[in-house]
Short mmCIF file of C-alpha atoms in Angstrom, two decimals:
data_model
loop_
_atom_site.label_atom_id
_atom_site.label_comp_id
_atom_site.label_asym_id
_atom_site.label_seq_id
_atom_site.Cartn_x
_atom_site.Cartn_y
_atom_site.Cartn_z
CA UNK A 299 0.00 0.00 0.00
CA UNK A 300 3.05 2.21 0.74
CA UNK A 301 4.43 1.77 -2.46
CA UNK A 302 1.45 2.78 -4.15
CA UNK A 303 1.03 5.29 -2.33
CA UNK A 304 3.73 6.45 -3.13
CA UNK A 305 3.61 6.04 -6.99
CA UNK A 306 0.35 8.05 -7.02
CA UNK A 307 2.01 11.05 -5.27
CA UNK A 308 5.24 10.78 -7.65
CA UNK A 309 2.88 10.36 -10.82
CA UNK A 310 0.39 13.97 -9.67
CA UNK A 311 3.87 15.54 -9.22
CA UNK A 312 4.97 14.00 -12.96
CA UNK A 313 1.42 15.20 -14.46
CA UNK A 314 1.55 18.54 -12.72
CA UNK A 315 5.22 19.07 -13.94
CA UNK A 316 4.17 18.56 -17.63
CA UNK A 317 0.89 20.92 -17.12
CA UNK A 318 3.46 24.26 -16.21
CA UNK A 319 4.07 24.60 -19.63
CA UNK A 320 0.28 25.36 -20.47
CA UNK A 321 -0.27 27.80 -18.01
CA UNK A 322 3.31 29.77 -19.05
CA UNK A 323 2.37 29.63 -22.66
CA UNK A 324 5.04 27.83 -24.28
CA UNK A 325 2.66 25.09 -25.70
CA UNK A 326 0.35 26.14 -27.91
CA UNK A 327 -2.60 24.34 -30.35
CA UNK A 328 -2.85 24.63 -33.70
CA UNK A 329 -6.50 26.15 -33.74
CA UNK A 330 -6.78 24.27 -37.60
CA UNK A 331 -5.44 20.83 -36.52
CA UNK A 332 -5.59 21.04 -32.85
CA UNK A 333 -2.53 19.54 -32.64
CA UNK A 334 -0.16 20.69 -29.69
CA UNK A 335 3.32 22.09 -30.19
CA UNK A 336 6.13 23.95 -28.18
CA UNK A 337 6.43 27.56 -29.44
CA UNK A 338 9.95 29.00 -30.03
CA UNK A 339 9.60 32.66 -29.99
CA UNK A 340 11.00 34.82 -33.10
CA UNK A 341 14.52 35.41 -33.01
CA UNK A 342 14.30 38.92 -32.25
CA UNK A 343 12.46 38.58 -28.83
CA UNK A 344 15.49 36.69 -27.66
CA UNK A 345 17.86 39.42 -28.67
CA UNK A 346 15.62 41.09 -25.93
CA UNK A 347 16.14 38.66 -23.36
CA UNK A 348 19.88 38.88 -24.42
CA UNK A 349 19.83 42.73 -23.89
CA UNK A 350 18.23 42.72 -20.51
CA UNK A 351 19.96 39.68 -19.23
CA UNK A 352 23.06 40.48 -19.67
CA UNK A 353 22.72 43.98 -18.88
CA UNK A 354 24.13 46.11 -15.64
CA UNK A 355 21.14 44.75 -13.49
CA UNK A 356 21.39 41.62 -10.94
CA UNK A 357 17.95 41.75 -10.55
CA UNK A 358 16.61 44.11 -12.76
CA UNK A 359 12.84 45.22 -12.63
CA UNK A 360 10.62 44.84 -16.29
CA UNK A 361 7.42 46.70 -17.31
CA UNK A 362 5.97 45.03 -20.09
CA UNK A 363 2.92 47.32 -21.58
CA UNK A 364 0.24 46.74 -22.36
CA UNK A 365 -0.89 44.50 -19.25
CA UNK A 366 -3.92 42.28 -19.66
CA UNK A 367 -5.91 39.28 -18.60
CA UNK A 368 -4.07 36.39 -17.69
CA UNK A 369 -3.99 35.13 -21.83
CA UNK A 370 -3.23 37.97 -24.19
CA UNK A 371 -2.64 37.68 -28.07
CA UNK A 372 0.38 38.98 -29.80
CA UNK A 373 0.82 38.66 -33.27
CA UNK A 374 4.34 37.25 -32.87
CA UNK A 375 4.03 34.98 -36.00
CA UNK A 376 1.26 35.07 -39.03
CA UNK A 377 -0.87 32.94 -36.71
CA UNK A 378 -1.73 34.87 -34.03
CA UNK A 379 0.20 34.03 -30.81
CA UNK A 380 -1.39 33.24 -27.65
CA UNK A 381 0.97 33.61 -24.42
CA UNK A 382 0.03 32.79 -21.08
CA UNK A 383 1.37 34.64 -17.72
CA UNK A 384 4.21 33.21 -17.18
CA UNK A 385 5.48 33.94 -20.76
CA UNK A 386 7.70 36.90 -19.93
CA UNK A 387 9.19 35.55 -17.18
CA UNK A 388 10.53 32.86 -18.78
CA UNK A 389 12.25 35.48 -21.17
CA UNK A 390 13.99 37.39 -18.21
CA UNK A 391 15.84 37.09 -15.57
CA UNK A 392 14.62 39.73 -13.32
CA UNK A 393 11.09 41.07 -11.62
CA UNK A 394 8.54 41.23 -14.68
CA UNK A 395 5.49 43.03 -14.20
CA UNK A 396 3.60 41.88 -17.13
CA UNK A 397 0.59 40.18 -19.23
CA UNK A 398 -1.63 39.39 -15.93
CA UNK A 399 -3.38 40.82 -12.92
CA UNK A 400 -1.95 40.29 -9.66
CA UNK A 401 -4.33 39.03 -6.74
CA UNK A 402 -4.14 42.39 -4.76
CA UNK A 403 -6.87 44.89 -5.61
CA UNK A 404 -5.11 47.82 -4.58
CA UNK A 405 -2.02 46.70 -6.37
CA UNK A 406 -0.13 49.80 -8.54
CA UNK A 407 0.25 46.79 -11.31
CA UNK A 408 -3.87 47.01 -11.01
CA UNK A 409 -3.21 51.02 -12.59
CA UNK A 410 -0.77 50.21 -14.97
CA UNK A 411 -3.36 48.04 -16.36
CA UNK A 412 -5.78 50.64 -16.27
CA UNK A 413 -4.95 54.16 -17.07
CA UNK A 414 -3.78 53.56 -20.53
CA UNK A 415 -7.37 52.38 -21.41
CA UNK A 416 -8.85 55.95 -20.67
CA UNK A 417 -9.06 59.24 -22.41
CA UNK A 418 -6.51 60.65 -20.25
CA UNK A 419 -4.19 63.51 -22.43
CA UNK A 420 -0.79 62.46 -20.04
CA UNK A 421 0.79 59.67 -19.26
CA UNK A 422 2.93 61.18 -16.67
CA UNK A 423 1.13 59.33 -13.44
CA UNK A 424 2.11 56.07 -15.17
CA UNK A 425 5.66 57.05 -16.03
CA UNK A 426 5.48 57.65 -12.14
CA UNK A 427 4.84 54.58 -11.23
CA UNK A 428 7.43 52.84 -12.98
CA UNK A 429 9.75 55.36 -11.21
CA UNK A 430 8.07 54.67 -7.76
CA UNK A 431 8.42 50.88 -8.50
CA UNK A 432 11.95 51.13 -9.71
CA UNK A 433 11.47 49.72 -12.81
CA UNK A 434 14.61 49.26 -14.96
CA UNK A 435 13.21 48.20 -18.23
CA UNK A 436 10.15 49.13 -19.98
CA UNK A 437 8.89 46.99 -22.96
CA UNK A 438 5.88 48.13 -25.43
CA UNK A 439 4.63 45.48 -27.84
CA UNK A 440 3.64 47.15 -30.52
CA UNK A 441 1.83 43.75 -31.83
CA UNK A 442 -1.01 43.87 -29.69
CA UNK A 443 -4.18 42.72 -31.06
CA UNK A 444 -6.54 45.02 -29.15
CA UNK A 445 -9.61 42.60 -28.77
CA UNK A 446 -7.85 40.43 -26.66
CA UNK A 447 -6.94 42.77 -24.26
CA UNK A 448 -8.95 43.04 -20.97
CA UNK A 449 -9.81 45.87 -20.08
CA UNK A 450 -9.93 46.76 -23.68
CA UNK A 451 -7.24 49.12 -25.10
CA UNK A 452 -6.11 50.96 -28.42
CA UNK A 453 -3.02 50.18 -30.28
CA UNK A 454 -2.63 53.61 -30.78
CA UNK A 455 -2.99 54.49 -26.93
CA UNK A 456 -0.22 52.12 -26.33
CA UNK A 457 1.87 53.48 -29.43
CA UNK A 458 1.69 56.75 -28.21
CA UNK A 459 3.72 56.00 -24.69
CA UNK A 460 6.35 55.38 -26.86
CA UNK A 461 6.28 59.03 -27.98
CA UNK A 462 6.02 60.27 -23.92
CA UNK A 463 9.57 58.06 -23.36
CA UNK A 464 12.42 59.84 -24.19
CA UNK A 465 14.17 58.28 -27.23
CA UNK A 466 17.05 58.54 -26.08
CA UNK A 467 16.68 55.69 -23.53
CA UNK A 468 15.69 53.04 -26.24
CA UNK A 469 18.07 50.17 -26.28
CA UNK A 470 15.89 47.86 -28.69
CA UNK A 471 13.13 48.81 -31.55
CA UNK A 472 11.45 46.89 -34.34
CA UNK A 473 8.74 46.69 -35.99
CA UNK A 474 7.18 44.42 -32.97
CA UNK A 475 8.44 46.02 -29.62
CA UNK A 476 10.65 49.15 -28.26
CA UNK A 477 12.74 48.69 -24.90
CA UNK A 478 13.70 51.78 -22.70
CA UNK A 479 16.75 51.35 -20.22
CA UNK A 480 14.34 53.31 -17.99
CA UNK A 481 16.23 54.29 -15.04
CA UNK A 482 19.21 52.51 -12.91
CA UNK A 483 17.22 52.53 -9.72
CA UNK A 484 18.50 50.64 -6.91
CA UNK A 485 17.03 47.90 -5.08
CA UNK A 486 17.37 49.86 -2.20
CA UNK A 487 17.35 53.90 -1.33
CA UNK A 488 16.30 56.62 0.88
CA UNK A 489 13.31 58.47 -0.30
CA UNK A 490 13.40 61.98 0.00
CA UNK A 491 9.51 62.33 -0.43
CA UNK A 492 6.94 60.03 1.40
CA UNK A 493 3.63 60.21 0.19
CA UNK A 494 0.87 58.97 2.55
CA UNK A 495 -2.57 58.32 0.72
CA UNK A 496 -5.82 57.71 2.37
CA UNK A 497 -7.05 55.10 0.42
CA UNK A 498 -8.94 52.31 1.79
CA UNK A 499 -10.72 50.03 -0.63
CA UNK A 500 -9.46 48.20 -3.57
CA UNK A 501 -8.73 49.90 -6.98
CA UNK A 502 -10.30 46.93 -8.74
CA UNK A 503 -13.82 45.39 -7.68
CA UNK A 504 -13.87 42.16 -8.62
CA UNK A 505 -17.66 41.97 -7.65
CA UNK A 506 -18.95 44.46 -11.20
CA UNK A 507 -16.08 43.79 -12.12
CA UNK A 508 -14.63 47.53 -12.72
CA UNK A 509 -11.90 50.66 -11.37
CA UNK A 510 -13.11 52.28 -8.51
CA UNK A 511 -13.54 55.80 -9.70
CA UNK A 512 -12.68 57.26 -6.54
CA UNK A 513 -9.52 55.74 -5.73
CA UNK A 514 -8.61 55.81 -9.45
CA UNK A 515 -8.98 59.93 -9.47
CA UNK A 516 -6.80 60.16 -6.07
CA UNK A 517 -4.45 58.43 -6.95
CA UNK A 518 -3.76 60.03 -10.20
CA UNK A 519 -3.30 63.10 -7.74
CA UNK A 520 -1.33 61.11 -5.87
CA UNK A 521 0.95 60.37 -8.48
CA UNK A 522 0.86 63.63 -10.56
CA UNK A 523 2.96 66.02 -7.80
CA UNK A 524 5.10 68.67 -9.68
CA UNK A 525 7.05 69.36 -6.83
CA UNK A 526 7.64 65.41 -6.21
CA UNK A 527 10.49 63.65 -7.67
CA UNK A 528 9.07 59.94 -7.78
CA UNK A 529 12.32 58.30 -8.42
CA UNK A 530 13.38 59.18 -5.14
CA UNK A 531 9.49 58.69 -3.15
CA UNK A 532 7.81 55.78 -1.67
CA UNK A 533 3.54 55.41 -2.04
CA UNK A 534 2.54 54.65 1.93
CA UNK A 535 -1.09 53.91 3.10
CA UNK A 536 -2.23 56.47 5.43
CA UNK A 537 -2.89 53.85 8.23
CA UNK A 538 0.58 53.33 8.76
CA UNK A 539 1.38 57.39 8.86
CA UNK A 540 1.03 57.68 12.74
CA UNK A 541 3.39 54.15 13.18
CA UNK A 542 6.18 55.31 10.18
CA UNK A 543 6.08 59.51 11.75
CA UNK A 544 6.98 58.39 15.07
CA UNK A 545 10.06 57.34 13.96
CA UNK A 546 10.94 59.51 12.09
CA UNK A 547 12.35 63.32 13.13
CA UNK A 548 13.86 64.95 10.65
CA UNK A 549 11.49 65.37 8.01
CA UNK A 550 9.16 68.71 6.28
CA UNK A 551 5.47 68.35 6.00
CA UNK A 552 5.31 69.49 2.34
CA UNK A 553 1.83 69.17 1.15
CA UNK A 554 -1.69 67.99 2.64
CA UNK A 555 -5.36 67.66 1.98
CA UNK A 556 -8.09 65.33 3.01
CA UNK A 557 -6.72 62.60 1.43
CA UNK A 558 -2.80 63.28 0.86
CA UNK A 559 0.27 64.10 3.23
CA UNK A 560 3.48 64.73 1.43
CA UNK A 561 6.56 64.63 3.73
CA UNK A 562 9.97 65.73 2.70
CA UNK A 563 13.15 63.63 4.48
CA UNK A 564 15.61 66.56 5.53
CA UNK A 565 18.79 64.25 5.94
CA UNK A 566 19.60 61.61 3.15
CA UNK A 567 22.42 59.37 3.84
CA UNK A 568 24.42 57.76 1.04
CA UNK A 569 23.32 53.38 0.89
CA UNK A 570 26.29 50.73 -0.18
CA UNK A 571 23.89 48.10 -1.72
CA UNK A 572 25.35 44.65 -2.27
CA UNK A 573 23.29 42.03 -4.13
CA UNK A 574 24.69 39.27 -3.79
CA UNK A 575 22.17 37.42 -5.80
CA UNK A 576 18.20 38.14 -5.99
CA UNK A 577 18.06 36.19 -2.47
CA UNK A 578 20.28 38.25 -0.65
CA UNK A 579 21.10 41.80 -0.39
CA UNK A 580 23.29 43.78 2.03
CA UNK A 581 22.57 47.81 2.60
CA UNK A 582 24.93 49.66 4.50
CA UNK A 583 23.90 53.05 5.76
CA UNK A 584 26.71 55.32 5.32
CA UNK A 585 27.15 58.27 8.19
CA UNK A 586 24.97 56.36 10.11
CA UNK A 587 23.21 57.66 13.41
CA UNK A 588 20.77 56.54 15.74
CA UNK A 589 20.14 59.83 16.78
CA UNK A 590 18.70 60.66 13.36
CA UNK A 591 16.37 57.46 12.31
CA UNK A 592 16.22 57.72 8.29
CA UNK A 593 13.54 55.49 6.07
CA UNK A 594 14.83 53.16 3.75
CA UNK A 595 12.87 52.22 0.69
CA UNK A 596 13.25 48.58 -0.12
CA UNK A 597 11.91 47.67 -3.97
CA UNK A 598 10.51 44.26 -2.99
CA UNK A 599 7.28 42.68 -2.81
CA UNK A 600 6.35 42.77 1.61
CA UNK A 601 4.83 39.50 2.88
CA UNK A 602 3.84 38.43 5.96
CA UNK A 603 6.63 36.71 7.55
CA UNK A 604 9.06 39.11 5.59
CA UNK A 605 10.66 40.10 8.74
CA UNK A 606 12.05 36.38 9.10
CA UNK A 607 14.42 37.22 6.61
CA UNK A 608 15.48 40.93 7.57
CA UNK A 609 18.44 41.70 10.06
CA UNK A 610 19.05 45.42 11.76
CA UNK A 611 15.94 47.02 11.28
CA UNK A 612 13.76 48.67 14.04
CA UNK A 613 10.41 48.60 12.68
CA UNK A 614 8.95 47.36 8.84
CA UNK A 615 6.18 49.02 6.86
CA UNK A 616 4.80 47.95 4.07
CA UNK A 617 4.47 50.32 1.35
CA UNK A 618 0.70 50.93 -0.58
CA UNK A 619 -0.05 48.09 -2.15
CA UNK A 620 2.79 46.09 -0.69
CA UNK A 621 5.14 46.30 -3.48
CA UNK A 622 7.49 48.14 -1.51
CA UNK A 623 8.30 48.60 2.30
CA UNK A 624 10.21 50.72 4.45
CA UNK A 625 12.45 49.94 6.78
CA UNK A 626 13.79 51.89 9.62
CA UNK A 627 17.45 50.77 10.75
CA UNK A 628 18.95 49.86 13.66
CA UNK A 629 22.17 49.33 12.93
CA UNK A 630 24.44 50.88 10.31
CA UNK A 631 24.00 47.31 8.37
CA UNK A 632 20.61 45.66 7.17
CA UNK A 633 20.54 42.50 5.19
CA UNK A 634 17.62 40.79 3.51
CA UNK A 635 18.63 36.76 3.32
CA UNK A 636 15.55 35.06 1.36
CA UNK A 637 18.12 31.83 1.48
CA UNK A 638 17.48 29.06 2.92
CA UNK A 639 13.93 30.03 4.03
CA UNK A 640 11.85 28.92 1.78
CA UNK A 641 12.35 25.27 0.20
CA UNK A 642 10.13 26.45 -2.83
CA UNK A 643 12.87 28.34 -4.26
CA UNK A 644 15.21 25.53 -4.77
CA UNK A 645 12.95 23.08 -5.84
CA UNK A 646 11.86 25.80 -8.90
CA UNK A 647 16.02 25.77 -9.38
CA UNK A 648 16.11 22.10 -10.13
CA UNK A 649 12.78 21.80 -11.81
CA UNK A 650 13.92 19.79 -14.66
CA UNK A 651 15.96 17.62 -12.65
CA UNK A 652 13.36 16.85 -10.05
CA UNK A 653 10.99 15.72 -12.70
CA UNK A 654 13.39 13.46 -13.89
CA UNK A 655 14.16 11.86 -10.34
CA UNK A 656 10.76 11.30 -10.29
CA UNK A 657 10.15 9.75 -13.07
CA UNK A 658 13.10 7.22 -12.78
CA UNK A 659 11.88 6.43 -8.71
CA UNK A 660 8.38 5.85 -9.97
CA UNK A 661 9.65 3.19 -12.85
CA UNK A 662 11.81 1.59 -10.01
CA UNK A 663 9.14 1.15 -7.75
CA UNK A 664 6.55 -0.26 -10.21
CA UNK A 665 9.17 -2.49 -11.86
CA UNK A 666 9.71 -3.93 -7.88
CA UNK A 667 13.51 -3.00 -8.33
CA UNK A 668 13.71 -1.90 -4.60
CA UNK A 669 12.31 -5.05 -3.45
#
């Protein structure tokens, strides 16, 4: 009974192993024959990944516009090419904020998705956001096929961010896509502007499903400050103003309404940031004082437990929509050690070679070759 047991686990972890592929896109069927085949993208898209992977980034941060539903169409071939989520990723090695909607409502990936699909005349708020994110890379398809897209979008809306990117920054155009170097933002940095928003429900509801117009409209003041250089800000929930200002001392009160406080940070400190790989990264805090607590932006995704993996730090808060968080030191060094943590990680690291274990321990067992 052990045995098979056993087999049935090993043979779900087999099937389950040979499914990935569907839901990253890289099989596709033949809509005439229904036959199934891998997909090997166009030559071109992996000069991309060649350009971005071997670039100046260890872990560099990719906006891939436009953002959809979790299946989008691109007419990367004369039949047109269905990719799934996972597609991008799978290019890059790196943070990809791409083709799908992520679970959090209130996410800034949620606005990215959104904005370009309305009449608005500037595209500065979303140029923002890449800048609040840190985003190295941006990539516009210019392939799209516009039906597919959810919420629906123009080419030409997407065609014209192009023209709001300075040219200048373009390290790859074609016919079918244009990449900017965006920026060389750091994992890691003070902010000089913090920008608490009092915004309490989710950007998306699921429920009609549409934008909330509300949060939508103050956020786009949120993110449309003339006097705010977003490069250097972090996007905080107002619920955690009271917890983050009581650490903090030296600091301006800039700007405020009903739903916005803008604080400047007097004192910024020069950061030594060492990433060691995408698992581990070491800040030191140059001049450092306790006498004069700074914020410290950290470009990651905050999860519960994330303080597991955090050293030196006096209090954690996470940043709106969680796709940043602040840290305020307590010692001159802070490191963030995702290794050895989580067991998940490795096992996506020997994927291929796990499958294959499996598939030789399940013939062993069924041939009674360990008996």
């Amino acid at each position: 009974k052990k045995g098979k047991i056993l087999s049935v686990l090993l043979l779900s972890l087999i099937v389950s192993a040979q499914l990935y592929p569907y839901y990253t896109g890289l099989v596709i069927r033949d809509q005439a024959t229904g036959t199934l085949y891998a997909w090997n993208p166009p030559d071109y898209l992996w000069q991309v990944a060649d350009v971005i992977n071997k670039g100046p980034y260890e872990n560099p941060r990719i906006l891939v516009l436009p953002t959809s539903g979790v299946y989008v169409a691109y007419n990367f071939s004369p039949d047109n090419v269905y990719i799934g989520a996972g597609f991008w990723q799978t290019l890059f090695e790196g943070d990809v904020y791409s083709s799908y909607f992520p679970y959090n409502r209130y996410s800034l990936e949620w606005f990215i998705s959104i904005y370009p699909t309305y009449n608005f005349t500037s595209y500065t708020p979303l140029v923002n956001v890449a800048k609040l994110l840190g985003i190295n890379y941006i990539i516009i398809t210019k392939n799209i096929i516009p039906k597919y897209f959810y919420p629906k979008i123009e080419k030409e809306k997407i065609l014209s961010i192009i023209n709001a990117l300075p040219s200048s920054l373009i390290v790859y155009n074609n016919s079918q896509l244009v990449v900017f170097n965006f920026s060389s933002a750091a994992i890691a940095t003070v902010p000089e502007y913090i920008i608490f928003i009092n915004v309490s429900t989710p950007l998306w509801v699921p429920s009609y499903p549409n934008y909330n117009d509300t949060v939508l409209r103050m956020l786009l003041v949120a993110l449309n400050l003339s006097f705010v250089n977003y490069s250097s800000a972090a996007l905080v929930s107002s619920s955690y103003e009271k917890a983050l200002l009581g650490s903090i001392y030296n600091y301006t009160t800039i700007y405020r309404n009903d739903s916005l406080l803008v604080i400047k940070i007097n004192y910024i400190p020069k950061l030594k940031v060492d990433v060691e790989n995408p698992s581990r990264i070491i800040i030191q805090v140059l001049n450092y004082s306790n006498d004069t607590p700074i914020p410290i932006l950290i470009r990651e995704n905050y999860q519960n437990g994330v303080e597991e993996h955090i050293s030196g730090y006096s209090k954690i808060v996470p940043g709106y929509s969680n796709e940043t968080f602040i840290i305020i030191p307590s010692s001159s060094t802070i490191e963030v050690d995702y290794n050895s943590k989580n067991i998940l990680q490795y096992i996506y690291v020997i994927y291929f070679f796990l499958a294959l274990l499996i598939m030789i321990a399940l013939v062993l067992i069924r041939s009674n070759f360990l008996r």
